[in-house]
Tab-separated table of C-alpha atoms and ligand atoms in Angstrom:
chain	number	residue	atom	x	y	z
A	221	UNK	CA	0.000	0.000	0.000
A	222	UNK	CA	1.164	3.561	-0.658
A	223	UNK	CA	1.296	5.342	2.709
A	224	UNK	CA	2.089	8.899	3.821
A	225	UNK	CA	3.120	9.449	7.435
A	226	UNK	CA	2.676	13.059	8.538
A	227	UNK	CA	4.938	13.902	11.461
A	228	UNK	CA	8.179	11.966	11.578
A	229	UNK	CA	9.219	11.933	15.217
A	230	UNK	CA	9.615	8.767	17.276
A	231	UNK	CA	6.297	7.296	16.290
A	232	UNK	CA	6.272	8.502	12.692
A	233	UNK	CA	9.786	7.343	11.865
A	234	UNK	CA	9.472	3.942	13.538
A	235	UNK	CA	6.012	3.357	12.010
A	236	UNK	CA	7.145	4.495	8.561
A	237	UNK	CA	10.299	2.368	8.622
A	238	UNK	CA	8.487	-0.748	9.871
A	239	UNK	CA	5.675	-0.365	7.315
A	240	UNK	CA	8.340	-0.071	4.587
A	241	UNK	CA	10.091	-3.137	6.007
A	242	UNK	CA	7.022	-5.315	5.393
A	243	UNK	CA	6.648	-4.069	1.811
A	244	UNK	CA	4.556	-0.880	1.873
A	245	UNK	CA	5.664	2.234	-0.056
A	246	UNK	CA	6.058	4.928	2.598
A	247	UNK	CA	6.699	8.668	2.398
A	248	UNK	CA	7.552	10.238	5.772
A	249	UNK	CA	6.590	13.905	5.851
A	250	UNK	CA	7.872	16.452	8.329
A	251	UNK	CA	8.060	20.233	8.649
A	252	UNK	CA	11.613	19.766	9.901
A	253	UNK	CA	13.749	19.641	6.744
A	254	UNK	CA	16.728	18.275	8.696
A	255	UNK	CA	14.752	15.153	9.722
A	256	UNK	CA	13.570	14.656	6.146
A	257	UNK	CA	17.108	15.048	4.776
A	258	UNK	CA	18.312	12.508	7.297
A	259	UNK	CA	15.688	9.985	6.114
A	260	UNK	CA	16.655	10.641	2.520
A	261	UNK	CA	20.286	9.913	3.451
A	262	UNK	CA	19.125	6.705	5.138
A	263	UNK	CA	20.240	7.842	8.589
A	264	UNK	CA	18.082	7.367	11.679
A	265	UNK	CA	18.079	10.689	13.567
A	266	UNK	CA	17.105	8.988	16.825
A	267	UNK	CA	18.559	6.027	18.663
A	268	UNK	CA	16.265	3.031	18.639
A	269	UNK	CA	17.587	-0.569	18.484
A	270	UNK	CA	17.045	-2.106	15.018
A	271	UNK	CA	15.868	1.107	13.340
A	272	UNK	CA	19.062	1.939	11.478
A	273	UNK	CA	19.268	-1.637	10.171
A	274	UNK	CA	15.768	-1.327	8.660
A	275	UNK	CA	16.600	2.068	7.177
A	276	UNK	CA	19.802	0.643	5.677
A	277	UNK	CA	17.773	-1.381	3.205
A	278	UNK	CA	14.502	0.563	2.878
A	279	UNK	CA	15.572	4.229	2.693
A	280	UNK	CA	15.770	5.509	-0.850
A	281	UNK	CA	13.487	2.755	-2.111
A	282	UNK	CA	10.330	1.900	-0.110
A	283	UNK	CA	11.033	4.553	2.544
A	284	UNK	CA	11.284	8.154	1.400
A	285	UNK	CA	11.263	11.507	3.188
A	286	UNK	CA	9.561	14.690	2.031
A	287	UNK	CA	8.579	18.148	3.208
A	288	UNK	CA	5.861	18.303	0.520
A	289	UNK	CA	2.799	17.111	2.423
A	290	UNK	CA	0.320	17.654	-0.419
A	291	UNK	CA	2.346	15.655	-2.945
A	292	UNK	CA	2.930	12.834	-0.444
A	293	UNK	CA	-0.770	12.607	0.423
A	294	UNK	CA	-1.868	12.638	-3.222
A	295	UNK	CA	0.636	9.902	-4.039
A	296	UNK	CA	-0.780	7.702	-1.241
A	297	UNK	CA	-3.837	5.573	-0.483
A	298	UNK	CA	-3.646	6.094	3.276
A	299	UNK	CA	-2.251	8.958	5.377
A	300	UNK	CA	-1.272	8.612	9.022
A	301	UNK	CA	-1.171	11.589	11.358
A	302	UNK	CA	1.702	11.078	13.817
A	303	UNK	CA	2.389	14.655	14.899
A	304	UNK	CA	3.054	15.635	18.504
A	305	UNK	CA	0.266	16.263	21.027
A	306	UNK	CA	2.090	18.244	23.724
A	307	UNK	CA	0.745	19.451	27.015
A	308	UNK	CA	-0.317	23.065	27.340
A	309	UNK	CA	-1.145	24.088	30.933
A	310	UNK	CA	-1.795	20.381	31.606
A	311	UNK	CA	-4.292	20.105	28.767
A	312	UNK	CA	-3.675	18.439	25.431
A	313	UNK	CA	-2.630	20.865	22.686
A	314	UNK	CA	-4.282	19.670	19.472
A	315	UNK	CA	-2.794	22.471	17.347
A	316	UNK	CA	-0.467	20.181	15.352
A	317	UNK	CA	-3.207	17.595	14.807
A	318	UNK	CA	-5.639	20.267	13.662
A	319	UNK	CA	-3.227	21.843	11.195
A	320	UNK	CA	-2.087	18.454	9.857
A	321	UNK	CA	-5.743	17.488	9.283
A	322	UNK	CA	-6.405	20.776	7.482
A	323	UNK	CA	-3.330	20.359	5.269
A	324	UNK	CA	-4.247	16.747	4.428
A	325	UNK	CA	-7.820	17.841	3.644
A	326	UNK	CA	-6.543	20.596	1.340
A	327	UNK	CA	-4.342	18.065	-0.461
A	328	UNK	CA	-7.382	15.835	-1.014
A	329	UNK	CA	-9.515	18.612	-2.520
A	330	UNK	CA	-10.032	18.036	-6.238
A	331	UNK	CA	-8.400	14.618	-5.751
A	332	UNK	CA	-11.192	12.102	-6.260
A	333	UNK	CA	-9.233	8.920	-5.387
A	334	UNK	CA	-10.465	6.941	-2.346
A	335	UNK	CA	-8.276	7.871	0.619
A	336	UNK	CA	-8.087	6.957	4.300
A	337	UNK	CA	-6.829	9.263	7.055
A	338	UNK	CA	-5.662	7.584	10.252
A	339	UNK	CA	-4.899	9.383	13.523
A	340	UNK	CA	-1.937	7.684	15.211
A	341	UNK	CA	-1.086	10.502	17.612
A	342	UNK	CA	-2.376	10.067	21.158
A	343	UNK	CA	-5.497	12.235	21.352
A	344	UNK	CA	-8.270	12.607	23.933
A	345	UNK	CA	-11.544	10.765	23.238
A	346	UNK	CA	-13.639	12.519	20.616
A	347	UNK	CA	-10.742	14.219	18.790
A	348	UNK	CA	-10.897	12.099	15.624
A	349	UNK	CA	-14.649	12.551	15.229
A	350	UNK	CA	-15.016	16.103	16.564
A	351	UNK	CA	-11.772	17.818	15.534
A	352	UNK	CA	-10.087	15.883	12.726
A	353	UNK	CA	-13.240	14.972	10.813
A	354	UNK	CA	-14.605	18.551	10.474
A	355	UNK	CA	-11.151	19.906	9.510
A	356	UNK	CA	-10.743	17.197	6.875
A	357	UNK	CA	-14.251	17.582	5.459
A	358	UNK	CA	-14.045	21.381	5.394
A	359	UNK	CA	-10.622	21.507	3.736
A	360	UNK	CA	-11.262	18.699	1.264
A	361	UNK	CA	-14.872	19.426	0.375
A	362	UNK	CA	-15.368	15.654	0.724
A	363	UNK	CA	-17.403	13.577	3.188
A	364	UNK	CA	-16.196	10.776	5.453
A	365	UNK	CA	-17.944	7.578	4.326
A	366	UNK	CA	-18.004	8.712	0.705
A	367	UNK	CA	-14.614	7.697	-0.626
A	368	UNK	CA	-12.908	9.322	2.357
A	369	UNK	CA	-12.124	6.978	5.241
A	370	UNK	CA	-11.300	8.010	8.813
A	371	UNK	CA	-9.853	6.027	11.693
A	372	UNK	CA	-7.965	6.243	14.959
A	373	UNK	CA	-5.208	3.686	15.417
A	374	UNK	CA	-3.301	4.241	18.671
A	375	UNK	CA	0.352	3.304	18.921
A	376	UNK	CA	1.575	1.243	21.876
A	377	UNK	CA	5.283	1.062	21.102
A	378	UNK	CA	7.705	1.350	23.998
A	379	UNK	CA	10.729	3.532	23.341
A	380	UNK	CA	13.827	1.350	23.406
A	381	UNK	CA	11.743	-1.588	22.118
A	382	UNK	CA	9.872	0.355	19.460
A	383	UNK	CA	10.918	-1.666	16.414
A	384	UNK	CA	10.156	-5.038	18.020
A	385	UNK	CA	6.859	-3.691	19.375
A	386	UNK	CA	5.820	-2.464	15.944
A	387	UNK	CA	6.967	-5.561	14.055
A	388	UNK	CA	5.498	-8.001	16.611
A	389	UNK	CA	2.511	-6.144	18.077
A	390	UNK	CA	0.633	-7.539	21.080
A	391	UNK	CA	-2.527	-5.780	19.901
A	392	UNK	CA	-3.738	-3.673	17.046
A	393	UNK	CA	-6.602	-1.335	17.897
A	394	UNK	CA	-8.589	-0.041	14.946
A	395	UNK	CA	-11.073	2.678	15.790
A	396	UNK	CA	-12.848	2.988	12.475
A	397	UNK	CA	-15.491	5.484	11.392
A	398	UNK	CA	-16.364	3.667	8.139
A	399	UNK	CA	-15.817	0.516	6.060
A	400	UNK	CA	-13.121	1.913	3.756
A	401	UNK	CA	-10.967	2.764	6.775
A	402	UNK	CA	-11.452	-0.723	8.208
A	403	UNK	CA	-10.596	-2.480	4.911
A	404	UNK	CA	-7.449	-0.432	4.286
A	405	UNK	CA	-6.193	-0.731	7.852
A	406	UNK	CA	-6.721	-4.488	7.862
A	407	UNK	CA	-4.736	-4.696	4.611
A	408	UNK	CA	-2.024	-2.399	6.009
A	409	UNK	CA	-1.494	-4.603	9.050
A	410	UNK	CA	-2.024	-7.961	7.296
A	411	UNK	CA	1.762	-8.626	7.081
A	412	UNK	CA	2.137	-8.333	10.878
A	413	UNK	CA	1.420	-11.407	12.977
A	414	UNK	CA	-0.747	-10.110	15.806
A	415	UNK	CA	-2.739	-12.264	18.239
A	416	UNK	CA	-5.538	-9.718	18.642
A	417	UNK	CA	-7.001	-7.043	16.420
A	418	UNK	CA	-9.650	-5.042	18.259
A	419	UNK	CA	-12.018	-3.203	15.954
A	420	UNK	CA	-14.014	-0.463	17.625
A	421	UNK	CA	-15.027	3.197	17.302
A	422	UNK	CA	-12.481	6.043	17.128
A	423	UNK	CA	-13.623	7.354	20.538
A	424	UNK	CA	-13.092	3.979	22.225
A	425	UNK	CA	-9.696	3.551	20.537
A	426	UNK	CA	-8.648	6.945	21.897
A	427	UNK	CA	-9.840	5.956	25.383
A	428	UNK	CA	-7.926	2.639	25.217
A	429	UNK	CA	-4.626	4.437	24.642
A	430	UNK	CA	-5.080	6.819	27.595
A	431	UNK	CA	-6.288	4.070	29.896
A	432	UNK	CA	-3.289	1.889	28.968
A	433	UNK	CA	-0.831	4.638	29.882
A	434	UNK	CA	-2.737	5.711	33.006
A	435	UNK	CA	-2.819	2.207	34.503
A	436	UNK	CA	0.930	1.738	33.990
A	437	UNK	CA	1.682	5.148	35.530
A	438	UNK	CA	-0.598	4.245	38.461
A	439	UNK	CA	1.297	1.001	39.132
A	440	UNK	CA	4.573	2.926	39.232
A	441	UNK	CA	3.307	5.605	41.611
A	442	UNK	CA	1.658	2.979	43.832
A	443	UNK	CA	4.987	1.125	44.059
A	444	UNK	CA	6.792	4.368	44.865
A	445	UNK	CA	4.366	5.260	47.640
A	446	UNK	CA	4.839	1.807	49.170
A	447	UNK	CA	8.616	2.052	48.634
A	448	UNK	CA	8.804	5.357	50.508
A	449	UNK	CA	6.972	3.759	53.447
A	450	UNK	CA	9.200	0.645	53.447
A	451	UNK	CA	12.269	2.917	53.515
A	452	UNK	CA	11.238	3.934	57.047
A	453	UNK	CA	11.125	0.344	58.358
A	454	UNK	CA	14.343	-1.193	59.750
A	455	UNK	CA	15.502	-4.239	57.781
A	456	UNK	CA	12.726	-4.031	55.192
A	457	UNK	CA	13.414	-3.816	51.452
A	458	UNK	CA	10.584	-2.967	49.072
A	459	UNK	CA	12.137	-5.320	46.515
A	460	UNK	CA	11.594	-8.311	48.776
A	461	UNK	CA	8.122	-7.060	49.676
A	462	UNK	CA	7.224	-6.804	45.995
A	463	UNK	CA	8.799	-10.195	45.268
A	464	UNK	CA	6.313	-11.650	47.757
A	465	UNK	CA	3.485	-9.786	46.055
A	466	UNK	CA	4.524	-11.026	42.594
A	467	UNK	CA	4.254	-14.646	43.764
A	468	UNK	CA	0.474	-14.319	43.909
A	469	UNK	CA	-0.644	-16.572	41.062
A	470	UNK	CA	-2.834	-13.760	39.776
A	471	UNK	CA	0.319	-11.708	39.088
A	472	UNK	CA	2.588	-14.618	38.138
A	473	UNK	CA	0.446	-17.528	36.880
A	474	UNK	CA	1.689	-21.108	37.447
A	475	UNK	CA	1.671	-23.194	34.262
A	476	UNK	CA	0.539	-26.830	34.193
A	477	UNK	CA	4.177	-27.980	34.238
A	478	UNK	CA	4.712	-26.015	37.466
A	479	UNK	CA	6.766	-23.218	35.941
A	480	UNK	CA	5.844	-19.634	36.706
A	481	UNK	CA	5.145	-16.965	34.145
A	482	UNK	CA	6.832	-13.689	35.050
A	483	UNK	CA	4.747	-11.079	33.198
A	484	UNK	CA	6.347	-7.868	31.947
A	485	UNK	CA	3.730	-5.860	33.834
A	486	UNK	CA	5.675	-6.574	37.047
A	487	UNK	CA	8.433	-4.203	35.901
A	488	UNK	CA	5.898	-1.399	36.471
A	489	UNK	CA	5.123	-2.694	39.954
A	490	UNK	CA	8.546	-1.708	41.244
A	491	UNK	CA	9.768	1.288	43.233
A	492	UNK	CA	12.231	3.760	41.753
A	493	UNK	CA	12.854	7.433	41.026
A	494	UNK	CA	9.638	7.928	39.049
A	495	UNK	CA	8.432	7.829	35.470
A	496	UNK	CA	9.308	10.228	32.659
A	497	UNK	CA	9.287	10.183	28.890
A	498	UNK	CA	7.148	11.876	26.298
A	499	UNK	CA	3.978	9.907	27.101
A	500	UNK	CA	3.083	9.048	30.709
A	501	UNK	CA	3.438	12.531	32.264
A	502	UNK	CA	1.657	14.390	29.477
A	503	UNK	CA	-0.978	11.723	28.890
A	504	UNK	CA	-1.969	11.382	32.555
A	505	UNK	CA	-2.130	15.199	32.780
A	506	UNK	CA	-4.267	15.343	29.636
A	507	UNK	CA	-6.603	12.624	30.930
A	508	UNK	CA	-7.013	14.508	34.222
A	509	UNK	CA	-7.866	17.748	32.406
A	510	UNK	CA	-10.200	15.894	30.038
A	511	UNK	CA	-11.999	14.277	32.999
A	512	UNK	CA	-12.317	17.654	34.713
A	513	UNK	CA	-13.969	19.063	31.596
A	514	UNK	CA	-16.410	16.146	31.767
A	515	UNK	CA	-17.134	16.645	35.469
A	516	UNK	CA	-15.581	13.290	36.343
A	517	UNK	CA	-13.339	13.496	39.451
A	518	UNK	CA	-9.926	11.764	39.190
A	519	UNK	CA	-8.356	11.913	42.671
A	520	UNK	CA	-6.339	8.786	41.929
A	521	UNK	CA	-4.721	10.328	38.833
A	522	UNK	CA	-4.000	13.501	40.847
A	523	UNK	CA	-2.122	11.366	43.366
A	524	UNK	CA	-0.279	9.458	40.614
A	525	UNK	CA	1.157	12.742	39.317
A	526	UNK	CA	1.873	14.203	42.772
A	527	UNK	CA	3.821	11.116	43.862
A	528	UNK	CA	5.747	11.119	40.605
A	529	UNK	CA	6.561	14.795	40.975
A	530	UNK	CA	8.190	14.283	44.375
A	531	UNK	CA	10.008	11.010	43.620
A	532	UNK	CA	13.233	12.526	42.146
A	533	UNK	CA	13.522	14.417	45.449
A	534	UNK	CA	13.858	11.051	47.228
A	535	UNK	CA	17.157	10.457	45.380
A	536	UNK	CA	18.498	13.846	46.455
A	537	UNK	CA	17.295	13.241	50.035
A	538	UNK	CA	19.235	9.940	50.126
A	539	UNK	CA	22.384	11.714	48.917
A	540	UNK	CA	21.951	14.368	51.613
A	541	UNK	CA	21.293	11.770	54.287
A	542	UNK	CA	24.561	10.018	53.442
A	543	UNK	CA	26.775	12.997	52.601
A	544	UNK	CA	25.285	15.936	54.481
A	545	UNK	CA	25.261	19.356	52.795
A	546	UNK	CA	25.827	18.843	49.061
A	547	UNK	CA	27.380	22.273	48.465
A	548	UNK	CA	30.728	21.839	46.719
A	549	UNK	CA	30.488	18.039	46.804
A	550	UNK	CA	31.559	16.135	43.682
A	551	UNK	CA	28.701	13.915	42.433
A	552	UNK	CA	28.114	11.596	39.469
A	553	UNK	CA	24.710	11.464	37.765
A	554	UNK	CA	24.455	8.200	35.851
A	555	UNK	CA	21.800	8.044	33.157
A	556	UNK	CA	20.071	11.024	31.580
A	557	UNK	CA	17.601	9.168	29.314
A	558	UNK	CA	14.220	8.496	30.907
A	559	UNK	CA	14.795	4.766	30.415
A	560	UNK	CA	17.478	2.505	28.944
A	561	UNK	CA	17.957	1.821	25.214
A	562	UNK	CA	16.817	5.270	24.136
A	563	UNK	CA	18.387	8.715	23.869
A	564	UNK	CA	15.067	10.369	24.724
A	565	UNK	CA	15.409	12.638	27.755
A	566	UNK	CA	11.954	14.213	27.649
A	567	UNK	CA	10.578	14.576	31.220
A	568	UNK	CA	13.391	12.368	32.508
A	569	UNK	CA	13.591	12.227	36.340
A	570	UNK	CA	17.350	12.553	35.875
A	571	UNK	CA	16.899	16.135	34.641
A	572	UNK	CA	14.906	16.987	37.774
A	573	UNK	CA	17.640	15.535	39.977
A	574	UNK	CA	20.280	17.462	37.984
A	575	UNK	CA	18.405	20.724	38.622
A	576	UNK	CA	18.114	19.972	42.343
A	577	UNK	CA	21.813	19.130	42.605
A	578	UNK	CA	22.727	22.392	40.869
A	579	UNK	CA	20.434	24.293	43.248
A	580	UNK	CA	22.099	22.526	46.190
A	581	UNK	CA	25.510	23.724	44.956
A	582	UNK	CA	26.917	20.277	44.118
A	583	UNK	CA	29.535	19.843	41.413
A	584	UNK	CA	27.887	17.267	39.154
A	585	UNK	CA	29.255	15.232	36.279
A	586	UNK	CA	26.819	13.165	34.220
A	587	UNK	CA	27.118	10.224	31.842
A	588	UNK	CA	24.665	8.421	29.573
A	589	UNK	CA	25.608	5.729	27.037
A	590	UNK	CA	23.212	7.100	24.379
A	591	UNK	CA	21.705	10.437	25.391
A	592	UNK	CA	24.726	12.565	24.508
A	593	UNK	CA	23.325	15.144	22.098
A	594	UNK	CA	19.890	15.193	23.747
A	595	UNK	CA	21.448	15.230	27.226
A	596	UNK	CA	23.809	18.078	26.391
A	597	UNK	CA	20.862	20.251	25.351
A	598	UNK	CA	18.581	19.337	28.278
A	599	UNK	CA	20.972	19.249	31.264
A	600	UNK	CA	21.637	22.462	33.197
A	601	UNK	CA	24.790	24.192	31.894
A	602	UNK	CA	26.482	23.667	35.290
A	603	UNK	CA	26.391	19.874	34.853
A	604	UNK	CA	29.289	18.520	32.849
A	605	UNK	CA	28.312	15.677	30.492
A	606	UNK	CA	31.219	13.241	30.276
A	607	UNK	CA	32.182	10.902	27.428
A	608	UNK	CA	32.831	7.903	29.657
A	609	UNK	CA	31.464	6.368	32.822
A	610	UNK	CA	34.943	6.512	34.353
A	611	UNK	CA	35.204	10.274	33.730
A	612	UNK	CA	31.859	10.895	35.416
A	613	UNK	CA	32.923	8.816	38.436
A	614	UNK	CA	36.322	10.458	38.867
A	615	UNK	CA	36.572	11.843	42.372
A	616	UNK	CA	32.832	11.401	42.995
A	617	UNK	CA	31.774	11.301	46.640
A	618	UNK	CA	28.222	10.359	45.696
A	619	UNK	CA	26.660	8.599	42.726
A	620	UNK	CA	23.011	8.871	41.654
A	621	UNK	CA	22.033	5.945	39.422
A	622	UNK	CA	19.060	7.256	37.451
A	623	UNK	CA	18.643	4.999	34.387
A	624	UNK	CA	18.888	1.204	34.440
A	625	UNK	CA	21.303	0.907	31.526
A	626	UNK	CA	22.946	-2.538	31.396
A	627	UNK	CA	26.263	-0.651	31.079
A	628	UNK	CA	25.945	0.319	34.750
A	629	UNK	CA	26.098	-3.292	35.922
A	630	UNK	CA	29.903	-2.820	35.992
A	631	UNK	CA	29.628	-0.227	38.772
A	632	UNK	CA	30.387	-2.612	41.663
A	633	UNK	CA	33.581	-3.743	39.899
A	634	UNK	CA	34.560	-0.159	39.012
A	635	UNK	CA	33.991	1.132	42.537
A	636	UNK	CA	35.595	-1.847	44.287
A	637	UNK	CA	39.083	-0.513	43.612
A	638	UNK	CA	38.345	2.879	45.170
A	639	UNK	CA	40.062	3.453	48.518
A	640	UNK	CA	37.406	5.946	49.528
A	641	UNK	CA	34.246	4.477	47.963
A	642	UNK	CA	31.431	6.901	47.115
A	643	UNK	CA	27.871	6.606	48.359
A	644	UNK	CA	25.806	4.985	45.609
A	645	UNK	CA	22.123	5.948	45.547
A	646	UNK	CA	20.308	3.444	43.376
A	647	UNK	CA	17.304	5.262	41.912
A	648	UNK	CA	16.307	2.175	39.915
A	649	UNK	CA	17.137	-0.581	42.401
A	650	UNK	CA	19.159	-2.365	39.745
A	651	UNK	CA	22.231	-3.279	41.829
A	652	UNK	CA	22.573	-5.741	44.689
A	653	UNK	CA	22.845	-3.619	47.882
A	654	UNK	CA	25.698	-5.860	49.047
A	655	UNK	CA	27.697	-5.324	45.831
A	656	UNK	CA	29.031	-1.875	46.766
A	657	UNK	CA	30.564	-0.599	49.988
A	658	UNK	CA	28.140	2.286	50.567
A	659	UNK	CA	24.664	1.679	49.174
A	660	UNK	CA	21.348	3.495	49.552
A	661	UNK	CA	18.269	2.810	47.480
A	662	UNK	CA	14.668	3.842	47.036
A	663	UNK	CA	12.504	1.679	49.304
A	664	UNK	CA	15.374	0.197	51.337
A	665	UNK	CA	14.895	0.560	55.087
A	666	UNK	CA	17.770	1.255	57.541
A	667	UNK	CA	19.885	-1.546	58.994
A	668	UNK	CA	18.076	-3.012	62.025
A	669	UNK	CA	19.798	-2.022	65.279
B	728	LIG	P1	7.681	13.995	18.170
B	728	LIG	O1	7.540	15.324	18.811
B	728	LIG	O2	8.945	13.215	18.343
B	728	LIG	O3	7.414	14.129	16.610
B	728	LIG	C1	6.363	14.854	16.032
B	728	LIG	C2	6.827	15.347	14.658
B	728	LIG	O4	5.726	15.920	13.981
B	728	LIG	C3	7.914	16.403	14.710
B	728	LIG	O5	9.036	15.947	13.977
B	728	LIG	C4	7.257	17.637	14.048
B	728	LIG	O6	8.178	18.404	13.291
B	728	LIG	C5	6.228	16.970	13.163
B	728	LIG	N1	5.093	17.807	12.742
B	728	LIG	C6	4.278	18.587	13.513
B	728	LIG	N2	3.317	19.148	12.747
B	728	LIG	C7	3.511	18.718	11.478
B	728	LIG	C8	2.852	18.949	10.246
B	728	LIG	N3	1.759	19.734	10.148
B	728	LIG	N4	3.344	18.365	9.138
B	728	LIG	C9	4.421	17.581	9.203
B	728	LIG	N5	5.092	17.309	10.351
B	728	LIG	C10	4.639	17.874	11.470
B	728	LIG	O7	6.447	13.137	18.708
B	728	LIG	P2	6.369	11.538	19.009
B	728	LIG	O8	7.069	11.201	20.272
B	728	LIG	O9	6.696	10.789	17.762
B	728	LIG	O10	4.821	11.433	19.313
B	728	LIG	C11	3.846	11.619	18.299
B	728	LIG	C12	2.493	11.205	18.842
B	728	LIG	O11	2.499	9.815	19.151
B	728	LIG	C13	2.110	11.914	20.150
B	728	LIG	O12	0.731	12.090	20.170
B	728	LIG	C14	2.526	10.911	21.204
B	728	LIG	O13	1.773	11.066	22.397
B	728	LIG	C15	2.181	9.606	20.517
B	728	LIG	N6	2.928	8.443	20.999
B	728	LIG	C16	4.252	8.550	21.284
B	728	LIG	C17	4.950	7.411	21.704
B	728	LIG	C18	6.429	7.505	22.046
B	728	LIG	O14	6.943	6.546	22.596
B	728	LIG	N7	7.125	8.587	21.732
B	728	LIG	C19	4.295	6.181	21.825
B	728	LIG	C20	2.966	6.093	21.499
B	728	LIG	C21	2.288	7.243	21.075
């Protein structure tokens, strides 16, 4: 199928590349000429495992880049909207979606071919029907259901696993407004082996995406609240507490042969320094604001955000508890990305900790295996971003481990040789507390007396 993807950020580029990989002819459109030029050169402009490999053999043939939205749309049978939906005063800003819909509509005016427009951006329930549809119909002079198809198809990819998630989806949700949209989307996704395709309305598809993100964010904040309580109890470790919780067969089912299944959901039921990224914080905020506008109270979502907002402060508090006043102290901040296997630093808890350490007068050196360019731009100027882990650790009296990169598993070995070992504050609880001389972690209670 000939496909245009409008908005080539994380979602647009990964979707476009993966659709090209399975044989579709894809044009990725963006306002940002530098991103388009990078696609045309066959270079991934963001770090995502497996993406460059796909672009190596699709760019220039089945995967193209363009800044000419109208030409791309007219050359296609289906157009996806994958533009950003940022937060504005806590509410979703639909400005990019609205203008993309208007531009796609204008391109379809006087263009009688059947065409389907699919919203892939995360949008609050009702947006596809009440915002995108009128823009499209007005600008195109055409009617949805009459050769113009409309759908909402949320994206569930996880950054750092985005290519695998797209190529081997656990679910495909098709919120279709008409038959043409359903037929084309089923054909688009036919090459992907997916256990479940859920066909529903656009409004329900939009609600599924928000609910999916909100429940994961809630698990994290719940675990953090419990972790902060356990940290007050002598000899108690939230990790062991949670391990006992996981063993409930409803969390970890026991197969007929006696083996346990360890579901991925349990990684969200774990205490740490809080969630970040381009989705959870803005999507939970947007859902809260959307609920308020519908007179539906969301005290639980309020608490989810409040707990998350204070969680980076727990890391700083642990450093202060171990080191005293941080003014003039040399510290290492390990991990800037909001999670491993990505260079995305948007809303990363590490940035919040960096700001607090600067405010406290600490001398901070940071390191991240991937987020170098993005980290350099986002970190406060007073924080020096180092090229190696060793450089960041040099002379450090305290270490804040903020991202669970596998590269940091070497820390115990690296620190073992230090005569005056630093305090390591494990914001992700990824290291064994006994593996370093001075350890503090989220959710770890004091030694019993
Ligand atoms: P992004 O900010 O990385 O990319 C958006 C791109 O759209 C930018 O490159 C921008 O230049 C471009 N753009 C904006 N208006 C345009 C227009 N009129 N024409 C052409 N290009 C235009 O955003 P993202 O992280 O890829 O997210 C996109 C959407 O997908 C958001 O709604 C987000 O919530 C959702 N989503 C993101 C993820 C994720 O992991 N990042 C996962 C699932 C869903």
